[in-house]
Amino acid sequence: MKKGLLIVFSGPSGVGKGTILSRIINDEDLNLAYSVSMTTRSPREGEVDGVNYFFVTRERFQQAIANDELLEYAQFVGNYYGTPMAYVEKMREEGKNVILEIEVQGAKQIIAKCADATSIFITPPSLEELERRIRGRKSESDEVITARIEKARQELLETDIYECVVCNDDLDKAVRDVKDYLLRKIEAE
Ligand code: 5GP
């Protein structure tokens, strides 16, 4: 069986990555598997352990690093985030196209070590619109919100490491663009 694609999917906080993903994740033509990350951040309201993230202590995360369990990891606004390797490998071996929703430092690690990875970055229509969306989420402290906006500014300077950049100014169009790009990659395999 042909090994599945490894897809890096990035974009700043509040850009709508999750919404775009929710619209394509069960698309039969794309045959995707979502890689659930490990994080030390606390769950937001409605987030479920093992579904949105594996929520772990810093000690457990350090242990995962030491045991070489993670394909990549990074610190983001004071917390650790990382991709458990075993699931990604198993799904790819089964022919699934595995999607990693990760930030830029992690994306760089994947691009450097997995030559066959494909990568997509979602941009906002403007930084002002992004700030409005991040502030509108209201689930975090002002300090964390400010740090996320600063992080977004930095991430938007690094989009040239990605193969494909899609602007989410119109959700339906962004979903179509991401899907079309992935279909082309799948067909080219
Ligand atoms: P959030 O706290 O908003 O869920 O995630 C913060 C950032 O961390 C987002 O850009 C998200 O895509 C990224 N992220 C989530 N999981 C991982 C991961 O496993 N590795 C890395 N490097 N980033 C991740």
mmCIF file of C-alpha atoms and ligand atoms in Angstrom:
data_model
loop_
_atom_site.group_PDB
_atom_site.id
_atom_site.type_symbol
_atom_site.label_atom_id
_atom_site.label_comp_id
_atom_site.label_asym_id
_atom_site.label_seq_id
_atom_site.Cartn_x
_atom_site.Cartn_y
_atom_site.Cartn_z
ATOM 1 C CA MET A 1 0.000 0.000 0.000
ATOM 2 C CA LYS A 2 1.148 3.543 -0.763
ATOM 3 C CA LYS A 3 2.253 5.496 2.309
ATOM 4 C CA GLY A 4 0.019 8.468 3.152
ATOM 5 C CA LEU A 5 1.083 12.106 2.926
ATOM 6 C CA LEU A 6 2.428 14.064 5.870
ATOM 7 C CA ILE A 7 0.667 17.443 5.828
ATOM 8 C CA VAL A 8 1.763 20.406 7.938
ATOM 9 C CA PHE A 9 -1.107 22.839 8.458
ATOM 10 C CA SER A 10 -0.232 26.153 10.121
ATOM 11 C CA GLY A 11 -1.443 29.680 10.622
ATOM 12 C CA PRO A 12 -1.612 32.179 13.482
ATOM 13 C CA SER A 13 -4.048 31.875 16.401
ATOM 14 C CA GLY A 14 -7.528 32.978 15.421
ATOM 15 C CA VAL A 15 -7.023 32.597 11.663
ATOM 16 C CA GLY A 16 -9.666 29.868 11.401
ATOM 17 C CA LYS A 17 -7.448 26.794 10.913
ATOM 18 C CA GLY A 18 -9.748 24.701 13.086
ATOM 19 C CA THR A 19 -12.846 25.779 11.151
ATOM 20 C CA ILE A 20 -11.213 24.992 7.800
ATOM 21 C CA LEU A 21 -10.033 21.616 9.101
ATOM 22 C CA SER A 22 -13.455 20.722 10.470
ATOM 23 C CA ARG A 23 -14.813 21.251 6.940
ATOM 24 C CA ILE A 24 -12.323 18.875 5.258
ATOM 25 C CA ILE A 25 -11.362 16.321 7.891
ATOM 26 C CA ASN A 26 -14.084 13.806 6.919
ATOM 27 C CA ASP A 27 -13.840 14.393 3.170
ATOM 28 C CA GLU A 28 -13.571 10.924 1.631
ATOM 29 C CA ASP A 29 -11.463 12.062 -1.323
ATOM 30 C CA LEU A 30 -8.832 13.470 1.028
ATOM 31 C CA ASN A 31 -8.615 10.382 3.276
ATOM 32 C CA LEU A 32 -7.252 12.396 6.224
ATOM 33 C CA ALA A 33 -6.265 11.430 9.761
ATOM 34 C CA TYR A 34 -5.893 14.230 12.340
ATOM 35 C CA SER A 35 -2.817 14.002 14.532
ATOM 36 C CA VAL A 36 -3.807 14.792 18.141
ATOM 37 C CA SER A 37 -0.979 16.751 19.785
ATOM 38 C CA MET A 38 0.301 16.616 23.322
ATOM 39 C CA THR A 39 0.254 19.914 25.235
ATOM 40 C CA THR A 40 0.915 21.321 28.689
ATOM 41 C CA ARG A 41 -1.701 24.074 28.208
ATOM 42 C CA SER A 42 -4.981 23.784 30.155
ATOM 43 C CA PRO A 43 -8.095 22.699 28.258
ATOM 44 C CA ARG A 44 -10.387 25.488 27.015
ATOM 45 C CA GLU A 45 -14.081 25.135 27.646
ATOM 46 C CA GLY A 46 -15.436 22.296 25.523
ATOM 47 C CA GLU A 47 -12.048 20.767 24.727
ATOM 48 C CA VAL A 48 -11.800 17.033 25.341
ATOM 49 C CA ASP A 49 -8.681 15.124 26.352
ATOM 50 C CA GLY A 50 -7.612 12.745 23.587
ATOM 51 C CA VAL A 51 -9.787 14.537 21.004
ATOM 52 C CA ASN A 52 -8.484 18.122 20.826
ATOM 53 C CA TYR A 53 -5.204 17.424 22.615
ATOM 54 C CA PHE A 54 -3.632 15.037 25.059
ATOM 55 C CA PHE A 55 -3.455 17.405 28.038
ATOM 56 C CA VAL A 56 -0.398 16.487 30.098
ATOM 57 C CA THR A 57 1.822 17.805 32.886
ATOM 58 C CA ARG A 58 5.206 19.364 32.149
ATOM 59 C CA GLU A 59 6.806 16.251 33.692
ATOM 60 C CA ARG A 60 4.973 13.949 31.267
ATOM 61 C CA PHE A 61 5.924 16.200 28.360
ATOM 62 C CA GLN A 62 9.607 16.185 29.391
ATOM 63 C CA GLN A 63 9.428 12.405 29.590
ATOM 64 C CA ALA A 64 7.984 12.229 26.059
ATOM 65 C CA ILE A 65 10.913 14.345 24.821
ATOM 66 C CA ALA A 66 13.442 12.171 26.664
ATOM 67 C CA ASN A 67 11.874 8.955 25.297
ATOM 68 C CA ASP A 68 11.960 10.331 21.750
ATOM 69 C CA GLU A 69 8.170 9.926 21.450
ATOM 70 C CA LEU A 70 7.655 13.199 19.573
ATOM 71 C CA LEU A 71 8.116 13.875 15.875
ATOM 72 C CA GLU A 72 8.546 17.582 16.701
ATOM 73 C CA TYR A 73 7.782 19.909 19.581
ATOM 74 C CA ALA A 74 7.903 23.598 20.418
ATOM 75 C CA GLN A 75 7.112 26.114 23.115
ATOM 76 C CA PHE A 76 4.287 28.491 22.302
ATOM 77 C CA VAL A 77 3.187 31.329 24.616
ATOM 78 C CA GLY A 78 4.517 29.560 27.716
ATOM 79 C CA ASN A 79 3.386 26.010 26.982
ATOM 80 C CA TYR A 80 4.785 22.967 25.238
ATOM 81 C CA TYR A 81 3.111 21.418 22.204
ATOM 82 C CA GLY A 82 4.296 18.295 20.371
ATOM 83 C CA THR A 83 3.315 15.628 17.858
ATOM 84 C CA PRO A 84 3.297 11.994 19.084
ATOM 85 C CA MET A 85 5.248 10.051 16.469
ATOM 86 C CA ALA A 86 3.680 6.574 16.755
ATOM 87 C CA TYR A 87 0.204 7.588 15.561
ATOM 88 C CA VAL A 88 1.541 9.547 12.582
ATOM 89 C CA GLU A 89 3.661 6.613 11.407
ATOM 90 C CA LYS A 90 0.894 4.050 11.914
ATOM 91 C CA MET A 91 -1.683 6.089 9.973
ATOM 92 C CA ARG A 92 0.722 6.845 7.116
ATOM 93 C CA GLU A 93 1.580 3.156 6.851
ATOM 94 C CA GLU A 94 -2.170 2.471 6.574
ATOM 95 C CA GLY A 95 -2.323 4.892 3.637
ATOM 96 C CA LYS A 96 -3.974 7.783 5.501
ATOM 97 C CA ASN A 97 -2.897 11.361 4.771
ATOM 98 C CA VAL A 98 -1.961 12.655 8.207
ATOM 99 C CA ILE A 99 -2.542 16.315 9.033
ATOM 100 C CA LEU A 100 -0.511 18.112 11.708
ATOM 101 C CA GLU A 101 -2.044 21.379 12.931
ATOM 102 C CA ILE A 102 1.127 22.950 14.308
ATOM 103 C CA GLU A 103 2.904 26.293 14.700
ATOM 104 C CA VAL A 104 5.904 27.540 12.717
ATOM 105 C CA GLN A 105 8.834 26.262 14.832
ATOM 106 C CA GLY A 106 7.412 22.725 14.691
ATOM 107 C CA ALA A 107 6.704 23.103 10.970
ATOM 108 C CA LYS A 108 10.367 23.974 10.389
ATOM 109 C CA GLN A 109 11.457 20.807 12.207
ATOM 110 C CA ILE A 110 9.142 18.652 10.091
ATOM 111 C CA ILE A 111 10.160 20.321 6.817
ATOM 112 C CA ALA A 112 13.846 19.826 7.729
ATOM 113 C CA LYS A 113 13.556 16.158 8.598
ATOM 114 C CA CYS A 114 10.739 14.874 6.380
ATOM 115 C CA ALA A 115 11.632 15.749 2.791
ATOM 116 C CA ASP A 116 8.306 14.373 1.570
ATOM 117 C CA ALA A 117 6.137 16.549 3.861
ATOM 118 C CA THR A 118 3.709 18.974 2.296
ATOM 119 C CA SER A 119 2.854 22.272 4.004
ATOM 120 C CA ILE A 120 0.046 24.819 4.008
ATOM 121 C CA PHE A 121 -0.136 28.157 5.823
ATOM 122 C CA ILE A 122 -3.409 30.031 6.380
ATOM 123 C CA THR A 123 -3.171 33.845 6.509
ATOM 124 C CA PRO A 124 -5.770 36.332 7.774
ATOM 125 C CA PRO A 125 -7.144 39.081 5.496
ATOM 126 C CA SER A 126 -5.246 41.581 7.722
ATOM 127 C CA LEU A 127 -3.490 41.789 11.071
ATOM 128 C CA GLU A 128 -6.267 44.079 12.370
ATOM 129 C CA GLU A 129 -8.909 41.474 11.544
ATOM 130 C CA LEU A 130 -6.812 38.785 13.228
ATOM 131 C CA GLU A 131 -6.453 40.865 16.417
ATOM 132 C CA ARG A 132 -10.204 41.345 16.471
ATOM 133 C CA ARG A 133 -10.744 37.584 16.179
ATOM 134 C CA ILE A 134 -8.173 36.712 18.876
ATOM 135 C CA ARG A 135 -9.611 39.285 21.288
ATOM 136 C CA GLY A 136 -13.124 38.089 20.504
ATOM 137 C CA ARG A 137 -12.314 34.610 21.800
ATOM 138 C CA LYS A 138 -12.289 35.950 25.389
ATOM 139 C CA SER A 139 -11.178 32.584 26.811
ATOM 140 C CA GLU A 140 -7.731 33.820 27.830
ATOM 141 C CA SER A 141 -6.082 36.511 29.951
ATOM 142 C CA ASP A 142 -5.075 39.853 28.388
ATOM 143 C CA GLU A 143 -1.442 38.842 28.795
ATOM 144 C CA VAL A 144 -1.875 35.621 26.826
ATOM 145 C CA ILE A 145 -3.956 37.401 24.166
ATOM 146 C CA THR A 146 -1.242 40.046 23.690
ATOM 147 C CA ALA A 147 1.429 37.321 23.452
ATOM 148 C CA ARG A 148 -0.635 35.440 20.842
ATOM 149 C CA ILE A 149 -1.006 38.599 18.737
ATOM 150 C CA GLU A 150 2.762 39.204 18.901
ATOM 151 C CA LYS A 151 3.354 35.558 17.949
ATOM 152 C CA ALA A 152 0.966 35.961 15.000
ATOM 153 C CA ARG A 153 2.969 38.961 13.778
ATOM 154 C CA GLN A 154 6.176 36.884 13.862
ATOM 155 C CA GLU A 155 4.577 33.862 12.196
ATOM 156 C CA LEU A 156 3.276 35.976 9.327
ATOM 157 C CA LEU A 157 6.889 36.864 8.494
ATOM 158 C CA GLU A 158 7.777 33.205 7.976
ATOM 159 C CA THR A 159 5.197 32.024 5.486
ATOM 160 C CA ASP A 160 7.807 31.503 2.762
ATOM 161 C CA ILE A 161 8.871 28.157 4.281
ATOM 162 C CA TYR A 162 5.459 26.732 3.272
ATOM 163 C CA GLU A 163 4.622 25.216 -0.121
ATOM 164 C CA CYS A 164 1.156 26.713 -0.225
ATOM 165 C CA VAL A 165 -0.284 29.877 1.375
ATOM 166 C CA VAL A 166 -4.058 30.376 1.503
ATOM 167 C CA CYS A 167 -5.790 33.570 2.668
ATOM 168 C CA ASN A 168 -8.902 33.050 4.775
ATOM 169 C CA ASP A 169 -10.846 36.134 3.731
ATOM 170 C CA ASP A 170 -13.724 33.994 2.500
ATOM 171 C CA LEU A 171 -14.163 30.717 4.379
ATOM 172 C CA ASP A 172 -15.769 28.758 1.523
ATOM 173 C CA LYS A 173 -13.015 29.807 -0.866
ATOM 174 C CA ALA A 174 -10.255 29.014 1.662
ATOM 175 C CA VAL A 175 -11.726 25.528 2.202
ATOM 176 C CA ARG A 176 -11.892 25.007 -1.571
ATOM 177 C CA ASP A 177 -8.313 26.194 -2.079
ATOM 178 C CA VAL A 178 -6.942 23.907 0.657
ATOM 179 C CA LYS A 179 -8.919 20.949 -0.664
ATOM 180 C CA ASP A 180 -7.850 21.542 -4.284
ATOM 181 C CA TYR A 181 -4.208 21.826 -3.263
ATOM 182 C CA LEU A 182 -4.351 18.578 -1.288
ATOM 183 C CA LEU A 183 -6.163 16.742 -4.089
ATOM 184 C CA ARG A 184 -3.417 17.784 -6.498
ATOM 185 C CA LYS A 185 -0.752 16.505 -4.074
ATOM 186 C CA ILE A 186 -2.602 13.215 -3.578
ATOM 187 C CA GLU A 187 -2.976 12.701 -7.323
ATOM 188 C CA ALA A 188 0.711 13.509 -7.891
ATOM 189 C CA GLU A 189 1.831 10.779 -5.439
HETATM 190 P P1 5GP B 1 -3.684 26.576 20.818
HETATM 191 O O1 5GP B 1 -3.222 26.834 22.221
HETATM 192 O O2 5GP B 1 -4.335 27.801 20.205
HETATM 193 O O3 5GP B 1 -4.540 25.336 20.712
HETATM 194 O O4 5GP B 1 -2.392 26.276 19.936
HETATM 195 C C1 5GP B 1 -1.349 27.198 19.876
HETATM 196 C C2 5GP B 1 -0.495 26.906 18.657
HETATM 197 O O5 5GP B 1 0.181 25.665 18.824
HETATM 198 C C3 5GP B 1 -1.294 26.780 17.362
HETATM 199 O O6 5GP B 1 -0.591 27.466 16.338
HETATM 200 C C4 5GP B 1 -1.319 25.298 17.108
HETATM 201 O O7 5GP B 1 -1.428 24.996 15.724
HETATM 202 C C5 5GP B 1 0.036 24.909 17.642
HETATM 203 N N1 5GP B 1 0.161 23.480 17.930
HETATM 204 C C6 5GP B 1 -0.798 22.605 18.278
HETATM 205 N N2 5GP B 1 -0.291 21.381 18.422
HETATM 206 C C7 5GP B 1 1.035 21.461 18.131
HETATM 207 C C8 5GP B 1 2.107 20.524 18.066
HETATM 208 O O8 5GP B 1 1.959 19.325 18.298
HETATM 209 N N3 5GP B 1 3.327 21.004 17.739
HETATM 210 C C9 5GP B 1 3.550 22.320 17.478
HETATM 211 N N4 5GP B 1 4.778 22.676 17.149
HETATM 212 N N5 5GP B 1 2.560 23.233 17.504
HETATM 213 C C10 5GP B 1 1.321 22.809 17.839
#
